[in-house]
Short mmCIF file of C-alpha atoms in Angstrom, two decimals:
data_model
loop_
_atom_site.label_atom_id
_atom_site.label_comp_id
_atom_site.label_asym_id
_atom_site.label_seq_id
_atom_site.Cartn_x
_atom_site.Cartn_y
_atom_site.Cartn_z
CA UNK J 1 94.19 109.69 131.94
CA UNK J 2 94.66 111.45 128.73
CA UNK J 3 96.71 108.84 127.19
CA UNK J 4 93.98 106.35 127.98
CA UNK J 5 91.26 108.29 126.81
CA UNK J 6 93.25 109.07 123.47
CA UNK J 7 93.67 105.15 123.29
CA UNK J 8 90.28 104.79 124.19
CA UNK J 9 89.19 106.86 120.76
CA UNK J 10 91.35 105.54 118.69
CA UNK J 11 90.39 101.80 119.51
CA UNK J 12 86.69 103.11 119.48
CA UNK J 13 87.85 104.36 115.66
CA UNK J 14 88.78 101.19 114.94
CA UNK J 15 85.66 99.16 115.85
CA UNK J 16 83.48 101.89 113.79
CA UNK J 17 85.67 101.56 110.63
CA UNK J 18 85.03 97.97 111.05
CA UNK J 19 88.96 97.96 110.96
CA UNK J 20 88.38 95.19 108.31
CA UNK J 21 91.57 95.24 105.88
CA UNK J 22 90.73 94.67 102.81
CA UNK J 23 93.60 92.25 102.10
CA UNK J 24 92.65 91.14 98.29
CA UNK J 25 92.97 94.65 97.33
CA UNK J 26 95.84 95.73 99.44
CA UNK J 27 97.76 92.92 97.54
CA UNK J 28 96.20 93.63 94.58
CA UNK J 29 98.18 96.96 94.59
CA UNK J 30 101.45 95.59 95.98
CA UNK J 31 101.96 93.69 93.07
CA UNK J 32 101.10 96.35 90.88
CA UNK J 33 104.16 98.25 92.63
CA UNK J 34 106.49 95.35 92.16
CA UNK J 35 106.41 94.08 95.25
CA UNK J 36 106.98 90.42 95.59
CA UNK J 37 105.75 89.99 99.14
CA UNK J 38 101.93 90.50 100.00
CA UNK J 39 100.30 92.33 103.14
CA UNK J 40 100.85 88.53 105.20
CA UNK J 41 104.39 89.27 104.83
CA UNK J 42 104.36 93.03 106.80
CA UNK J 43 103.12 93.36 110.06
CA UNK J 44 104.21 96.58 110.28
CA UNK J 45 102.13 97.64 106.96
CA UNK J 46 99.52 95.96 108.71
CA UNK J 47 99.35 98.10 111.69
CA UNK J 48 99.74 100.95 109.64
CA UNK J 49 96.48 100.05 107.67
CA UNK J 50 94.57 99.59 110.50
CA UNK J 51 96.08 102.53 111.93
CA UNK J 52 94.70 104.99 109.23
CA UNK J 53 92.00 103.22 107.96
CA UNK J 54 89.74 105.52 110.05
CA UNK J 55 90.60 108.22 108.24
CA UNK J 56 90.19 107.34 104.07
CA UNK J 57 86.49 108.14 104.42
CA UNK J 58 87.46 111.52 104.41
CA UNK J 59 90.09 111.06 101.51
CA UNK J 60 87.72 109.40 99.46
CA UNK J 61 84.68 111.80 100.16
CA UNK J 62 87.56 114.39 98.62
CA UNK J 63 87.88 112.02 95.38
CA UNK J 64 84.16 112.38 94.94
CA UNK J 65 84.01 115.97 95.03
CA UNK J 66 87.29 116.31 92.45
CA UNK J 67 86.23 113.62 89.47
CA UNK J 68 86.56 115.71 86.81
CA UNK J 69 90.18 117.04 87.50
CA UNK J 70 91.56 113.61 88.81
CA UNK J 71 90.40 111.82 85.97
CA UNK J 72 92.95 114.36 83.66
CA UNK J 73 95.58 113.41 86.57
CA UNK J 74 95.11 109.27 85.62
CA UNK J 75 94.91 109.57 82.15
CA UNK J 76 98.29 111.19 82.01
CA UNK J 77 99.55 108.83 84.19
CA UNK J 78 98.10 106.04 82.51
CA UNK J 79 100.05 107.38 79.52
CA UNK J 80 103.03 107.08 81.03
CA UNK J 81 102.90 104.04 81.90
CA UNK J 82 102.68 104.46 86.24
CA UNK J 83 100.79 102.64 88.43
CA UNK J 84 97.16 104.37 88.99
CA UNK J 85 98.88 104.54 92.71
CA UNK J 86 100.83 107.74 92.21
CA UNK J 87 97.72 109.59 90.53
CA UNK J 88 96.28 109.44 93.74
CA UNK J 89 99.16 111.19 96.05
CA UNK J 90 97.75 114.53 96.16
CA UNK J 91 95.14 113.77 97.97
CA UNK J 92 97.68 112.56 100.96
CA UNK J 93 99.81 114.84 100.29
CA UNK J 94 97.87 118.11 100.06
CA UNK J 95 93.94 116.94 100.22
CA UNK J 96 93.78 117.91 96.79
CA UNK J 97 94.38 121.49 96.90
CA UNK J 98 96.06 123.18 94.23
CA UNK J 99 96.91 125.80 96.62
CA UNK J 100 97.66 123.56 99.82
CA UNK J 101 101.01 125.20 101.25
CA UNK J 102 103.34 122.67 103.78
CA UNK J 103 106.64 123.16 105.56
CA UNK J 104 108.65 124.34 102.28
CA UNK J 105 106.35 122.80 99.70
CA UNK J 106 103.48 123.88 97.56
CA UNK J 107 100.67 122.80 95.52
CA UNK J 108 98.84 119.54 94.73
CA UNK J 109 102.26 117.31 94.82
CA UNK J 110 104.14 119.50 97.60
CA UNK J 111 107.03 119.70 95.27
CA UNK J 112 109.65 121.52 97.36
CA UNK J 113 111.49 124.62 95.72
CA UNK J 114 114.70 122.24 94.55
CA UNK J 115 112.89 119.37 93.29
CA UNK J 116 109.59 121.77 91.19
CA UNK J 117 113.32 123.59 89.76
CA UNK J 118 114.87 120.37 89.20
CA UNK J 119 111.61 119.16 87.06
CA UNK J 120 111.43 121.85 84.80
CA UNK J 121 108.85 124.05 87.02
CA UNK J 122 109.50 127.90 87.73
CA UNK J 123 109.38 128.72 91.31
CA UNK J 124 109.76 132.79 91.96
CA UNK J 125 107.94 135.78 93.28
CA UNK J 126 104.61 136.02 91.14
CA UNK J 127 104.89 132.80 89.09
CA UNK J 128 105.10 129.44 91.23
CA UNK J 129 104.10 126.63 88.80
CA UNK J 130 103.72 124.45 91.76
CA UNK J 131 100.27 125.41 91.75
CA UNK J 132 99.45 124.86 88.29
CA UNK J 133 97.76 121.58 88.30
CA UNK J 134 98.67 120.68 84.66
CA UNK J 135 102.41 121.83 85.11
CA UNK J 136 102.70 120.40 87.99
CA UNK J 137 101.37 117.10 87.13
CA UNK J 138 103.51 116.85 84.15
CA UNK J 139 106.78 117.51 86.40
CA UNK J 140 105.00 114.77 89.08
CA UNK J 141 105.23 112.34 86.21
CA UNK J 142 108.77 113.14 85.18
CA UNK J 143 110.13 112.97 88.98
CA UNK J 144 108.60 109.62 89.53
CA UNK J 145 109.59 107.87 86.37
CA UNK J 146 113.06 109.43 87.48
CA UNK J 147 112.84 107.43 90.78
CA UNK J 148 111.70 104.16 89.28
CA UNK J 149 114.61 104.47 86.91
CA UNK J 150 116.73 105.22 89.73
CA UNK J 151 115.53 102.64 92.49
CA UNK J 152 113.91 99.74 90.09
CA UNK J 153 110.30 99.29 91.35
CA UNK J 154 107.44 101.46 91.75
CA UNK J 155 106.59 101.14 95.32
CA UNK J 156 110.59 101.87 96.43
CA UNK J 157 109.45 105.01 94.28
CA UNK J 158 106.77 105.86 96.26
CA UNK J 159 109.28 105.61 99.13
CA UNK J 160 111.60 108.01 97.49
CA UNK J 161 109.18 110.30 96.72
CA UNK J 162 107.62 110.53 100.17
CA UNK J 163 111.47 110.91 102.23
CA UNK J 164 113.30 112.06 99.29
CA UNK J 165 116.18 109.63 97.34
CA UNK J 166 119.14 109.98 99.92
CA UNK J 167 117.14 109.13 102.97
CA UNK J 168 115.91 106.02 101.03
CA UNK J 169 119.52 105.24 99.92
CA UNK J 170 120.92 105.54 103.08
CA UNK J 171 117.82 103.00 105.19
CA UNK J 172 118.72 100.53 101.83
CA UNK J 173 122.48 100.57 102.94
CA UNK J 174 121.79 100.26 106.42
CA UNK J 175 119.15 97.06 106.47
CA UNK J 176 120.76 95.37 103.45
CA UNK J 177 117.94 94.81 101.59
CA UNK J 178 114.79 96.46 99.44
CA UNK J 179 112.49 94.78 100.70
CA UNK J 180 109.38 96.57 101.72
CA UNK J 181 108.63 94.92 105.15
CA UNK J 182 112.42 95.20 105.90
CA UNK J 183 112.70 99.08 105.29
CA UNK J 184 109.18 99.72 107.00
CA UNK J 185 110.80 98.05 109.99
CA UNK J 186 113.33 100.56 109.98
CA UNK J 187 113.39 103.29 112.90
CA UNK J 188 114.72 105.68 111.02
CA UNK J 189 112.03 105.38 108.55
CA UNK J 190 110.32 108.49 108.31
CA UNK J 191 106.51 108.39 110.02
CA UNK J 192 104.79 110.91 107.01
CA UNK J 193 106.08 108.97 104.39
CA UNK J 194 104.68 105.71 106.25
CA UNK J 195 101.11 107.84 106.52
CA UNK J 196 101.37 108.85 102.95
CA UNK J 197 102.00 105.15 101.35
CA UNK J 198 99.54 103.28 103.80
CA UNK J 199 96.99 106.17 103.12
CA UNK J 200 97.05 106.13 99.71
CA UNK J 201 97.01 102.36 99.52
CA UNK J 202 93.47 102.37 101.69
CA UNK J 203 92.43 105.18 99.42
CA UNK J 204 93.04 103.02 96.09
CA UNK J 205 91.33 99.46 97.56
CA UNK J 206 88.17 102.11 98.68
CA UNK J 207 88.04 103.26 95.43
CA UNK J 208 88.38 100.08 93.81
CA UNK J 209 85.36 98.82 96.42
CA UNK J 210 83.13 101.69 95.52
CA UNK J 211 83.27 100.18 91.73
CA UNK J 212 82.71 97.18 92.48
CA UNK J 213 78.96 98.05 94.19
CA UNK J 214 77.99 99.90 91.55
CA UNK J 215 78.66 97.40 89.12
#
């Protein structure tokens, strides 16, 4: 009974979001990762989408209330030449928090002790530049140009980031191939970094909808 009433809301979730893709922006942001295969191509992505969609309102009701601040987060991206995609992690990662705490991680990125250290950010008693937006932005920026270096395209980046670079390495090995619907198909692939790339994409295409009505 619980299952089916759990089903029950989630379908009901669905047919209030409209759970209405929107596919020309979806793909519009694949390619802008590198991706040479388009939502069609992922079935898997697709269910994720649809899967989460219910819950970007929320994400992007938190963009609206943080402008100011994420505008400083795109421009420095923007400078450094990434994807407007990563500028918008924090809010699936930590809701946009500069304080957010997770299982080992801190601040608006949820850098974990190693990789702040590793990125030139002090983590110890009384001084934990995790949650300094502007440091931690700045080491944000370094770790992901290190994983597009490291992987060759921005949205096997995005994976690396969200599982860290060995677990990627290791799902690459084992399914041959780099290929985003092949690795999503992966078991092994882990479920928060699937909830933190199909969020963010829904949060980038509601963005990019909410400019095109006001213009």
């Amino acid at each position: 009974m619980i299952r089916y009433l759990l089903l029950l809301s989630f379908v009901i979730a669905l047919s209030v979001s409209g759970a209405q893709l929107p596919t020309d922006k979806i793909n519009a942001s694949l390619q802008m990762l590198e991706s040479d295969e388009t939502l069609s191509d992922s079935k898997t992505l697709s269910l994720l989408l649809e899967r989460y969609s219910p819950s970007v309102s929320l994400l992007h009701k938190r963009y609206r209330a943080t402008t100011s601040e994420q505008k400083k987060i795109e421009e420095a991206f923007a400078d450094a030449g990434i994807p407007p995609f990563f500028a918008l992690i924090p809010y699936c990662e930590s809701k946009f928090d500069p304080d957010a705490h997770g299982y080992g991680t801190a601040g608006l990125w949820q850098f974990t002790r190693q990789s702040a250290r590793n990125f030139g950010l002090t983590v110890k008693k009384g001084n934990d530049e995790r949650l300094d937006p502007e440091r931690s932005t700045a080491a944000a920026i370094r770790y992901v140009k290190s994983l597009k270096r490291q992987f060759g395209s921005w949205y096997l980046a995005d994976f690396a980031y969200g599982m860290g670079e060995g677990k990627l390495q290791q799902l690459i090995r084992r399914n041959g191939s780099k290929k985003l619907s092949v690795l999503l198909k992966d078991p092994h692939f882990p479920a928060g970094t699937k909830a933190h790339f199909a969020k963010t994409l829904l949060l980038q295409a509601r963005i990019a909808a909410a400019k095109e009505e006001k213009e």
